[in-house]
Short mmCIF file of C-alpha atoms in Angstrom, two decimals:
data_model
loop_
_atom_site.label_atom_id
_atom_site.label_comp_id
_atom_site.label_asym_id
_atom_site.label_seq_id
_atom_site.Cartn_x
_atom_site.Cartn_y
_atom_site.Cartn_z
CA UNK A 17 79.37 69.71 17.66
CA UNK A 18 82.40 71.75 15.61
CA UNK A 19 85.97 71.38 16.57
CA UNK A 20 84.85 74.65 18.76
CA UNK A 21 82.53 73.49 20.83
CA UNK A 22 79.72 75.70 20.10
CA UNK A 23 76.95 73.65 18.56
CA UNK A 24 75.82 74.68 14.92
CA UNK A 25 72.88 72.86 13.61
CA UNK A 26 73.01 70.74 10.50
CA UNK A 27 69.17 70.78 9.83
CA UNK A 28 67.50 71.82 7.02
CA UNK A 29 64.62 73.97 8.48
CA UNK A 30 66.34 77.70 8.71
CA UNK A 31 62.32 79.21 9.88
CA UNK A 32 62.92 81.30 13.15
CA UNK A 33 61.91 79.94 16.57
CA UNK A 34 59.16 81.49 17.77
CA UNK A 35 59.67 83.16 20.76
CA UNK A 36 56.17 83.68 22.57
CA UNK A 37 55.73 86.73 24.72
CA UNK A 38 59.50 88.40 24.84
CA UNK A 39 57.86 91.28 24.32
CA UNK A 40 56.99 90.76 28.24
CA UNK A 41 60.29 90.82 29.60
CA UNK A 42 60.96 93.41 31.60
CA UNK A 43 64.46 94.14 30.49
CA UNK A 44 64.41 98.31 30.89
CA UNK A 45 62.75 97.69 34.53
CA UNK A 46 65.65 94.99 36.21
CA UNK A 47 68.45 97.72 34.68
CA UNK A 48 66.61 100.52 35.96
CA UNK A 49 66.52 98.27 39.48
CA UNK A 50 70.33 97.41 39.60
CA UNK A 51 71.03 101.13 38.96
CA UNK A 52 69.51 102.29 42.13
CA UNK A 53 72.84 100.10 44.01
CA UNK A 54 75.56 102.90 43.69
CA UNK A 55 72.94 105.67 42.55
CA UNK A 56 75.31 108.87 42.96
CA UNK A 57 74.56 112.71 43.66
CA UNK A 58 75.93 113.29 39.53
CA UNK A 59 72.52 111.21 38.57
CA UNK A 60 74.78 108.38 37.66
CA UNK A 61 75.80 105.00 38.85
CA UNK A 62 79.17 104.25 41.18
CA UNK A 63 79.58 100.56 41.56
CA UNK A 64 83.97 100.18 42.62
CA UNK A 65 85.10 97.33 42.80
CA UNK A 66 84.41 95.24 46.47
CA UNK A 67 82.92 98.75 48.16
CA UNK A 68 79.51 98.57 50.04
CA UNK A 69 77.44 99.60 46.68
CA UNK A 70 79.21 96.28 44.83
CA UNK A 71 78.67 94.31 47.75
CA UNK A 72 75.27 95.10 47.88
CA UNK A 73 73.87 95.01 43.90
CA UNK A 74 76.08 91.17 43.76
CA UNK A 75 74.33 90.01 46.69
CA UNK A 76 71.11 91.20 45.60
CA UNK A 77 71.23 89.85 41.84
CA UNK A 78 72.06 86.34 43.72
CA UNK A 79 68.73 86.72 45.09
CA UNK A 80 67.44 87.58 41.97
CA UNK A 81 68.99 84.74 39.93
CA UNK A 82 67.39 82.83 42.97
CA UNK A 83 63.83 83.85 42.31
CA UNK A 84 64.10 83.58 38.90
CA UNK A 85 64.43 79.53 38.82
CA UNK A 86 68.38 80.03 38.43
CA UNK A 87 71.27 78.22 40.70
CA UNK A 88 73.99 81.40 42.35
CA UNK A 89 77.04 81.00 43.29
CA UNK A 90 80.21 83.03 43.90
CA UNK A 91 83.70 82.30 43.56
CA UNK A 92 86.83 83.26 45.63
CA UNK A 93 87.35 86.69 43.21
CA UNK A 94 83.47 87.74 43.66
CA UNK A 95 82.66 86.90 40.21
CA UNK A 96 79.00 85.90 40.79
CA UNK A 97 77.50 82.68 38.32
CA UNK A 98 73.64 81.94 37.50
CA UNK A 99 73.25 78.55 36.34
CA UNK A 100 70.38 76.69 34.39
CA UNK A 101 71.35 73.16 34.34
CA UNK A 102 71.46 70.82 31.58
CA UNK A 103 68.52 67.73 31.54
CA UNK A 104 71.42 65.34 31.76
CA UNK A 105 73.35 67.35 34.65
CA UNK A 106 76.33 66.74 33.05
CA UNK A 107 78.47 69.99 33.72
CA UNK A 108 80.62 68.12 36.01
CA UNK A 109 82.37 65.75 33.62
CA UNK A 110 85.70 67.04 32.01
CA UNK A 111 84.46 66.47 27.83
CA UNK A 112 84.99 69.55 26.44
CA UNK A 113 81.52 69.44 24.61
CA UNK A 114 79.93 69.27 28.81
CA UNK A 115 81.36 72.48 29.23
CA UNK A 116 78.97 75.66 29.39
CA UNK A 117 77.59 78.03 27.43
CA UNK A 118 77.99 81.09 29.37
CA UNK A 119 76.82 84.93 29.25
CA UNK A 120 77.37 88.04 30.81
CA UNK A 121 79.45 90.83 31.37
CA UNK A 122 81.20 93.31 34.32
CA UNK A 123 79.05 94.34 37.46
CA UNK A 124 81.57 97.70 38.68
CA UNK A 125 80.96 101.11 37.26
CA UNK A 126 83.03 103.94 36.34
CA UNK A 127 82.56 106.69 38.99
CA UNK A 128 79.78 108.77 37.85
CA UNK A 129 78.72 106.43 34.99
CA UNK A 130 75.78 104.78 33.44
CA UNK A 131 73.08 102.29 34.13
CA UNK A 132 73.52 100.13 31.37
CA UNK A 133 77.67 99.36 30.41
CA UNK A 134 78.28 96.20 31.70
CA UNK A 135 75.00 95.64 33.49
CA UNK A 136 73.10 95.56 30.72
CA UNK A 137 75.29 92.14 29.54
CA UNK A 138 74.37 90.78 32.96
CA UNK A 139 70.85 91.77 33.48
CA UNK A 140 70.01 90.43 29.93
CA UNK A 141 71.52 87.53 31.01
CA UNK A 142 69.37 86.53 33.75
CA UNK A 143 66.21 87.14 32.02
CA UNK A 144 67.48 85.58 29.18
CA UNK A 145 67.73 82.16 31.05
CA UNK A 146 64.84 82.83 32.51
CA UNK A 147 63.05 82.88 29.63
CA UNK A 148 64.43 80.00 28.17
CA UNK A 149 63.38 77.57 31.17
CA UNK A 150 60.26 79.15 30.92
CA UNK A 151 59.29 78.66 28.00
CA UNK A 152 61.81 75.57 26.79
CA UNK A 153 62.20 73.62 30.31
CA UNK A 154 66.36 72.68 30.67
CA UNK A 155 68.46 72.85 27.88
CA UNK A 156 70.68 70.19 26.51
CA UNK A 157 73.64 71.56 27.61
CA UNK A 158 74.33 73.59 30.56
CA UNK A 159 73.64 77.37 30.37
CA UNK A 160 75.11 80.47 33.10
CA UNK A 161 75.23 83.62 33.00
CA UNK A 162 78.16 85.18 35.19
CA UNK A 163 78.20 88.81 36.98
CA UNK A 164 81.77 89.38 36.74
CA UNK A 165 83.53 91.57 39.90
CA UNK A 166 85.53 93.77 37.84
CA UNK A 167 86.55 95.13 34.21
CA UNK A 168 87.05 99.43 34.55
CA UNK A 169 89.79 99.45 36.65
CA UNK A 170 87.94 102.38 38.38
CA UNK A 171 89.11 101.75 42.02
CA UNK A 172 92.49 99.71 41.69
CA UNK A 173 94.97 99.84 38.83
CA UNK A 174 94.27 97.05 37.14
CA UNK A 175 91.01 96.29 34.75
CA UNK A 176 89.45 92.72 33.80
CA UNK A 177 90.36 90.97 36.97
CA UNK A 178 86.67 89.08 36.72
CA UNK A 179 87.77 87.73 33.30
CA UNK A 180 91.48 87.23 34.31
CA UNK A 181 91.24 85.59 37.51
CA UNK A 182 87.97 82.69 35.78
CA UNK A 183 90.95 82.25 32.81
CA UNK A 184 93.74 82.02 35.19
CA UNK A 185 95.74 84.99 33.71
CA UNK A 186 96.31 86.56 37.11
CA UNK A 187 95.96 85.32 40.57
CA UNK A 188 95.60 87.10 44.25
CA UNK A 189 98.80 86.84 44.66
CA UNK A 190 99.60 89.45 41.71
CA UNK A 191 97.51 91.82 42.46
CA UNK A 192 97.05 91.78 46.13
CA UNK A 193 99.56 94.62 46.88
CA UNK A 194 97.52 97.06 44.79
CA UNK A 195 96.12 99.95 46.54
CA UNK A 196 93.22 102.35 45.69
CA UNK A 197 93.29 106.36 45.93
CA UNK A 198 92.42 105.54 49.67
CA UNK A 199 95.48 103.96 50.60
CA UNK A 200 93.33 100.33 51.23
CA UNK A 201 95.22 97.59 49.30
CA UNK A 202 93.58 94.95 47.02
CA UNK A 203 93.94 92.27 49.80
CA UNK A 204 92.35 94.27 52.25
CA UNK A 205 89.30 95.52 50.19
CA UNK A 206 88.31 91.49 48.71
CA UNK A 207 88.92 90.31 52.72
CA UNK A 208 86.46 92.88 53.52
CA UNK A 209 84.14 92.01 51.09
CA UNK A 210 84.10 88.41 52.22
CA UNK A 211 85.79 87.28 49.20
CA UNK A 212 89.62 86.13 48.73
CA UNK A 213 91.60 82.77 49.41
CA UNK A 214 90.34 82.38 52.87
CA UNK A 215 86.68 82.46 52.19
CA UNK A 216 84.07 79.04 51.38
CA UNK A 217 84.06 80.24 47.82
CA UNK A 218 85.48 77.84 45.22
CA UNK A 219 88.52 78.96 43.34
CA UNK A 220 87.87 81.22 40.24
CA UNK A 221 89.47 79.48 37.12
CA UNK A 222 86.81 77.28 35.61
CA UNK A 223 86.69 76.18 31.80
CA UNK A 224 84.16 77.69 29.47
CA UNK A 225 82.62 76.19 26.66
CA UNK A 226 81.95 79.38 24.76
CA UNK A 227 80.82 83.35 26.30
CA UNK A 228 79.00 85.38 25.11
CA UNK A 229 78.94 89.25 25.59
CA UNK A 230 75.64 91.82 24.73
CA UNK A 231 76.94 95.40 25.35
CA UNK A 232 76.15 98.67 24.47
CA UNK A 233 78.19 100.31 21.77
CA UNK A 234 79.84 103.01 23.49
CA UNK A 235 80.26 105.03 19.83
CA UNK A 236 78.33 106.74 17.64
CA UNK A 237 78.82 104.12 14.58
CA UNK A 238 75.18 101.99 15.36
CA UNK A 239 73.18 105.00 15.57
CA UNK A 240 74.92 107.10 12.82
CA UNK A 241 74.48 104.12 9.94
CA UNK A 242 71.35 103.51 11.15
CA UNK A 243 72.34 99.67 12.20
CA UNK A 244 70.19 97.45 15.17
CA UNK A 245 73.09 95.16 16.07
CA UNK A 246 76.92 95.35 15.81
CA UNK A 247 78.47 92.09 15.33
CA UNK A 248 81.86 92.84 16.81
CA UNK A 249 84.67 91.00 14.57
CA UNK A 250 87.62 92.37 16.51
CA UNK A 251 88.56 94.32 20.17
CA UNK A 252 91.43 96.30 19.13
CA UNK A 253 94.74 96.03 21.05
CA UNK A 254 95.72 98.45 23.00
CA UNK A 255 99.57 100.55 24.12
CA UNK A 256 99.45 102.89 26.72
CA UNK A 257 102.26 105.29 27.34
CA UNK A 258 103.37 108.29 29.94
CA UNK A 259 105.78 110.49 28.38
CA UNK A 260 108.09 112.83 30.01
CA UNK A 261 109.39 115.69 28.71
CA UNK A 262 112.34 117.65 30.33
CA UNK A 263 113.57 121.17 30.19
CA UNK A 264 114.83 124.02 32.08
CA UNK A 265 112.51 126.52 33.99
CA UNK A 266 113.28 129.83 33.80
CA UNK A 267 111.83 133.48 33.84
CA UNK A 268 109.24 134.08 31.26
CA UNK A 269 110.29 137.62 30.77
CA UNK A 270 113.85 137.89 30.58
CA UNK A 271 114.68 134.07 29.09
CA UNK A 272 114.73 134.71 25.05
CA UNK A 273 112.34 132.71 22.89
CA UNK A 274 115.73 130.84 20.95
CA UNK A 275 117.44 130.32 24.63
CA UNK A 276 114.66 128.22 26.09
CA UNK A 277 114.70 124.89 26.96
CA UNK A 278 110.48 125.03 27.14
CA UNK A 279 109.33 121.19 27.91
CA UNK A 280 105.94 122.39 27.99
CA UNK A 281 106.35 124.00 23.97
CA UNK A 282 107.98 120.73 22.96
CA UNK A 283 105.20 118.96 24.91
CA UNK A 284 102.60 120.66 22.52
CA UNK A 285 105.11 119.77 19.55
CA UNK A 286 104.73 116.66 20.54
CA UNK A 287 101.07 116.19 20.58
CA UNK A 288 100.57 117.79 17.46
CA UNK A 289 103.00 114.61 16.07
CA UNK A 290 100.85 111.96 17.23
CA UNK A 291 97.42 113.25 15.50
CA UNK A 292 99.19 114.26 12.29
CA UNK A 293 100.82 110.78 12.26
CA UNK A 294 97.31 109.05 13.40
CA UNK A 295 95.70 110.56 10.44
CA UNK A 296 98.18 109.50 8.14
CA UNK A 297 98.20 105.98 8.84
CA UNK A 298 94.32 106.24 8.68
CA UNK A 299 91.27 104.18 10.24
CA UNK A 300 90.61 102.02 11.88
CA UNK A 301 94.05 103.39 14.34
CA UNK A 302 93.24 106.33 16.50
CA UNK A 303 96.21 107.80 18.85
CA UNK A 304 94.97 109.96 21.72
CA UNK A 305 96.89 112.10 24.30
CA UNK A 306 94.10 112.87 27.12
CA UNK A 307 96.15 113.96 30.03
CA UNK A 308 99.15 116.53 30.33
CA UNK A 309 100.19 118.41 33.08
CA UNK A 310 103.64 120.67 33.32
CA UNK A 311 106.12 121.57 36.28
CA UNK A 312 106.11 124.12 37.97
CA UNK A 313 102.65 124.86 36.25
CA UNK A 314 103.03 129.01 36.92
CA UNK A 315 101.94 131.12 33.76
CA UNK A 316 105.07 133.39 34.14
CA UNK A 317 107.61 130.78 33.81
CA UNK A 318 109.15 128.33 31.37
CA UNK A 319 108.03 124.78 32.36
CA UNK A 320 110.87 122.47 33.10
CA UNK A 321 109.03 119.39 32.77
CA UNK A 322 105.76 117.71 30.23
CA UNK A 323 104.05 114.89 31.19
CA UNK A 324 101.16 113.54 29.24
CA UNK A 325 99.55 110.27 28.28
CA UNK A 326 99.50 108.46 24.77
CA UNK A 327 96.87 105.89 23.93
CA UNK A 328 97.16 103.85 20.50
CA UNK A 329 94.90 101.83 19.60
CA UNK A 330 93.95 99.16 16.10
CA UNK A 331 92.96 95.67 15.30
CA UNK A 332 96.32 94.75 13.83
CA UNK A 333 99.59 94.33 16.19
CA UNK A 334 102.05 94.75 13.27
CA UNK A 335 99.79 98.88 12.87
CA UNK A 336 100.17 99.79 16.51
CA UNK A 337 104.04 99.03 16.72
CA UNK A 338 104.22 100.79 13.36
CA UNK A 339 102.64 104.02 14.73
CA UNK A 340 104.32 103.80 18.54
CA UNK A 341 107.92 103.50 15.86
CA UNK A 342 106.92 106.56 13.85
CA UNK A 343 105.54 108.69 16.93
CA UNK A 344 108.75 107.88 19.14
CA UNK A 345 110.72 108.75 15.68
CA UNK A 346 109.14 112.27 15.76
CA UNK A 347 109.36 112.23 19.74
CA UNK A 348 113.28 111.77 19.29
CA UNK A 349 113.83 114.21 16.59
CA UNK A 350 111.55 117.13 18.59
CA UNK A 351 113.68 116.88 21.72
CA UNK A 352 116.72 116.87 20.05
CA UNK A 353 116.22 119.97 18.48
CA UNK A 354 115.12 121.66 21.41
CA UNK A 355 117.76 120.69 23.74
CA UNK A 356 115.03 118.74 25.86
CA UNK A 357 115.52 115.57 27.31
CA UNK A 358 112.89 112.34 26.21
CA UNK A 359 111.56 109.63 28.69
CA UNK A 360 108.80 106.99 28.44
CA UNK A 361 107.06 104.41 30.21
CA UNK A 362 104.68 101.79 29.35
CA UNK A 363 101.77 101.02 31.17
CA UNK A 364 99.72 98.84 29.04
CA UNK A 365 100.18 96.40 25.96
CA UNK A 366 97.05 94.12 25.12
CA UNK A 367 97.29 92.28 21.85
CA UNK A 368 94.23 93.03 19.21
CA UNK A 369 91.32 89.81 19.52
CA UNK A 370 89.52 88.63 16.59
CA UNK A 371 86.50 87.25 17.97
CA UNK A 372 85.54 83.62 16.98
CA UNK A 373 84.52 83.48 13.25
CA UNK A 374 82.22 80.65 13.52
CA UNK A 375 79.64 82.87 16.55
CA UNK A 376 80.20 85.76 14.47
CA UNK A 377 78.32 83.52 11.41
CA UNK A 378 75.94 82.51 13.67
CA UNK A 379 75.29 86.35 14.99
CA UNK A 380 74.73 87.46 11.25
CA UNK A 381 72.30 84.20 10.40
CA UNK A 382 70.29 85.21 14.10
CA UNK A 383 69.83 89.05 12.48
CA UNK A 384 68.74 87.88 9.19
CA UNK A 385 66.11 85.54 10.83
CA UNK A 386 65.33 88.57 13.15
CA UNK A 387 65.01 90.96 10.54
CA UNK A 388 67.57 93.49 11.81
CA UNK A 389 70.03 95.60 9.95
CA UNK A 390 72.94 94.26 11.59
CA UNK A 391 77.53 95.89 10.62
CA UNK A 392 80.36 93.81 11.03
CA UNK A 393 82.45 96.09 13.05
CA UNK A 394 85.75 96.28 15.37
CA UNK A 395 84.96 97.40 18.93
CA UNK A 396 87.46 100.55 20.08
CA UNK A 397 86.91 99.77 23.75
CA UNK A 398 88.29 96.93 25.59
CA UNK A 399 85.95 94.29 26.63
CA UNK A 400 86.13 91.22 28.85
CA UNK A 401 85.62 89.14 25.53
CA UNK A 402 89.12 90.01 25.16
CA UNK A 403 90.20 88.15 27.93
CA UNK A 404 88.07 84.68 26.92
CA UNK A 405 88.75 84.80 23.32
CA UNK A 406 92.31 83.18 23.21
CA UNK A 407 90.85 80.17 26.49
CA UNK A 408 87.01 79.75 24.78
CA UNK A 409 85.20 81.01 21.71
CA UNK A 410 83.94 84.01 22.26
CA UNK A 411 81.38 86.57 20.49
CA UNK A 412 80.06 90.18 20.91
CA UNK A 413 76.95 91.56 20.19
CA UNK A 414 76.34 95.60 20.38
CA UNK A 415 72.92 97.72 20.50
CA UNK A 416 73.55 101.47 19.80
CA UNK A 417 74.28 103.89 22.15
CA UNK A 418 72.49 107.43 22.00
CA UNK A 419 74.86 110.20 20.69
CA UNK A 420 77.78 107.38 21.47
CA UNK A 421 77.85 108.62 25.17
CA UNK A 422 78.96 106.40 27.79
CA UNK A 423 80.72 106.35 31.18
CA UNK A 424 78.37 109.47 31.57
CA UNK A 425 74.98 109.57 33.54
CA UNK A 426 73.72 110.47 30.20
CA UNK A 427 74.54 107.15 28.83
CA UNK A 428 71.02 105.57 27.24
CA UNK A 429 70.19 102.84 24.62
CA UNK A 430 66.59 103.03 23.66
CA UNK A 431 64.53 99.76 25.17
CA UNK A 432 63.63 98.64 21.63
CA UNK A 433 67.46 98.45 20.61
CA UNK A 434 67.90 96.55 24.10
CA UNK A 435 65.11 94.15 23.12
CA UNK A 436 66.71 93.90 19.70
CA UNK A 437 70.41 92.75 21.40
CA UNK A 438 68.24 90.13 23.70
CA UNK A 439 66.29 88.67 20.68
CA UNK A 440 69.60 87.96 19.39
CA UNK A 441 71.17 86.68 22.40
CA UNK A 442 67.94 84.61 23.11
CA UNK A 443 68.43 82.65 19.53
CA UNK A 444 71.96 81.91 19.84
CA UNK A 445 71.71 80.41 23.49
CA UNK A 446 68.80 78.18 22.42
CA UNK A 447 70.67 77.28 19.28
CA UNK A 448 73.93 76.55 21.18
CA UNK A 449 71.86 75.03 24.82
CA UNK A 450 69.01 73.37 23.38
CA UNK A 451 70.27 72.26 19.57
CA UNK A 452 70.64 68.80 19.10
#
């Protein structure tokens, strides 16, 4: 056992385990089956937090985990947990080597979105413990795979609360006052679930030995170098801003071009800023404004007010601050000479995660063994990894995703690059469950 508390074998004998018949699991058909709980009119799959189409697909992958030789249970947040227990039922004692070896990934949905991000992380899961009891009996050390509630953020303001509330991050109590487009607040919607503080469920927080999270890509890099597996070495941190830019409306006709306060043409000044300074700093940082909208919003008058969004994003802290410093810089220096006035807000700050060095070894060795092309890459998109990095070690594995689409009904990963991702996932939770 390392310092980590992932087990790494010191044995000599590096042939691959054989893994009879995997080419029978039915990985394509239990996605395809979780898809039809939140099946929309778009073609695609809307799963929001605690609504009837969650309730439903985390109630029926209990039963699942049931048939399938595994132990459910939920928690007090809804997170839902499949466990195959160790020969030695030991996952009770407080050693930090007893604790699990866990998998998984987020159950909720964009609206409109695919059949396979998050639930293929889950789904995989399952089978993947399935498998292993199957064909190995119980492992040496306890092995779940967990169904978290909630990552998008899709229905209340607020993403990872699956991964937050098992770490302890945030509680009920933060969150509770949250309400969704509907008016229904956070408190209301997990009561009505049959969730929350005053259900049977057991509390959330629980201590992890190490997690472990197969997901598709979500880009184009996979499929466009030709690569099997990602082996993600970083999540990039995150700043979210909404920027307001103020001016003077007036008529579009008889207001000279040099006498206008225009917030909307310093807007677009604006936005130009942030890509030219983006591409100057280079990859891996990428700056994005998504969303702008202007007041009073008629074509034949000068807008007195700009709003739009800025997302930066990079694997290094010290690079985002640097770019959010330079873009404000320009920010500052366009309103000034326009006579507009400048206001920001924050809404988001998550600090770039290295994922654990020693699983990201281990990821590489299970390719080589496997015989896939494998890339040591940095993941764009936030991921509850994220969140269990900094309280457990914590890996990634990606399979491509066709044409990089996702939160689309379009999304799609062919079924021999999902059978790739639970090959590898299959070899690391027998080398870290049943390794001695």
């Amino acid at each position: 056992m390392t310092e980590s508390g992932v087990y790494r074998s010191s044995g000599t004998n590096n042939a691959p385990l054989p893994l009879p018949d995997v080419e029978q699991v039915e990985l394509q058909a239990m996605l395809d089956w979780l898809s039809t709980y939140g099946a929309d009119t778009q073609g695609g799959v809307t799963r929001l937090l605690y609504d009837s189409a969650w309730c439903e697909a985390q109630h029926a992958l209990a039963a699942k985990m049931q048939e399938k030789g595994l132990s459910p249970e939920f928690d007090q947040s809804g997170n839902l947990y499949g466990t195959l227990k160790s020969e030695m039922d030991e996952t009770t004692t407080t050693g930090a080597e007893e604790l699990p070896i866990v998998t998984g990934s987020h159950m909720d949905t964009v609206v409109h979105g695919g059949k396979y991000d998050g639930a293929l992380g889950v789904v995989a899961g399952v089978l993947a413990l399935e498998y292993l009891q199957k064909h190995f009996g119980a492992p040496k050390r306890t092995l779940q795979v967990v169904s978290l509630c909630e990552e998008e953020g899709s229905r209340f303001p607020f993403a990872y609360w699956g991964s937050r509330s098992i770490t302890g991050i945030t509680s009920l109590e933060d969150v509770e006052h949250l309400k969704d487009q509907h008016g229904v607040t956070f408190a209301q919607a997990i009561r009505d679930a049959g969730f929350g503080t005053d259900s049977a469920y057991r509390p959330a927080a629980k201590n992890y030995g190490a997690f472990i999270e197969l997901h598709i890509e979500q880009g184009q890099v996979l499929e466009r170098l030709g690569h099997s597996i990602g082996v993600v070495s970083d999540i990039v941190g995150q700043k979210r801003f909404s920027i307001t830019v103020s001016g003077e409306a007036n008529h579009a006709g008889t207001t000279p071009m040099s006498w206008r306060k225009d917030a909307l043409a310093g807007a677009a000044e604006m936005i130009a800023a942030v890509r030219n300074i983006a591409l100057e700093a280079g990859e891996p940082l990428v700056a994005t404004v998504g969303r702008i909208t202007a007041d009073p919003g008629v074509g034949n008058v000068v807008a007195a007010r700009a709003v739009f969004s800025l997302d930066i994003r990079h694997i290094r802290q010290e690079s985002i601050d640097r770019c959010w410093q330079d873009i404000l810089q320009a920010f500052s220096r366009i309103a000034a000479e326009q006579q507009l006035g400048l206001d920001w807000e924050e809404h988001l700050s998550v600090t770039p995660i290295p994922m654990n060095a020693q699983m990201i070894s281990d990821i590489q060795d299970t390719c080589e063994q496997e015989q896939l092309s494998y890339w040591l890459m940095p993941s764009g998109a936030g991921h509850d990894s994220q969140i269990f990095q900094p309280a457990c070690p914590t890996a990634m594995i990606f399979v491509p995703s066709q044409d990089g689409i996702s939160h689309n009904p379009l999304e799609y990963t062919a079924e021999a690059n999902l059978m790739h991702g639970f090959r590898v996932l299959v070899r690391l939770l027998y080398k870290y469950g049943y390794g001695s």
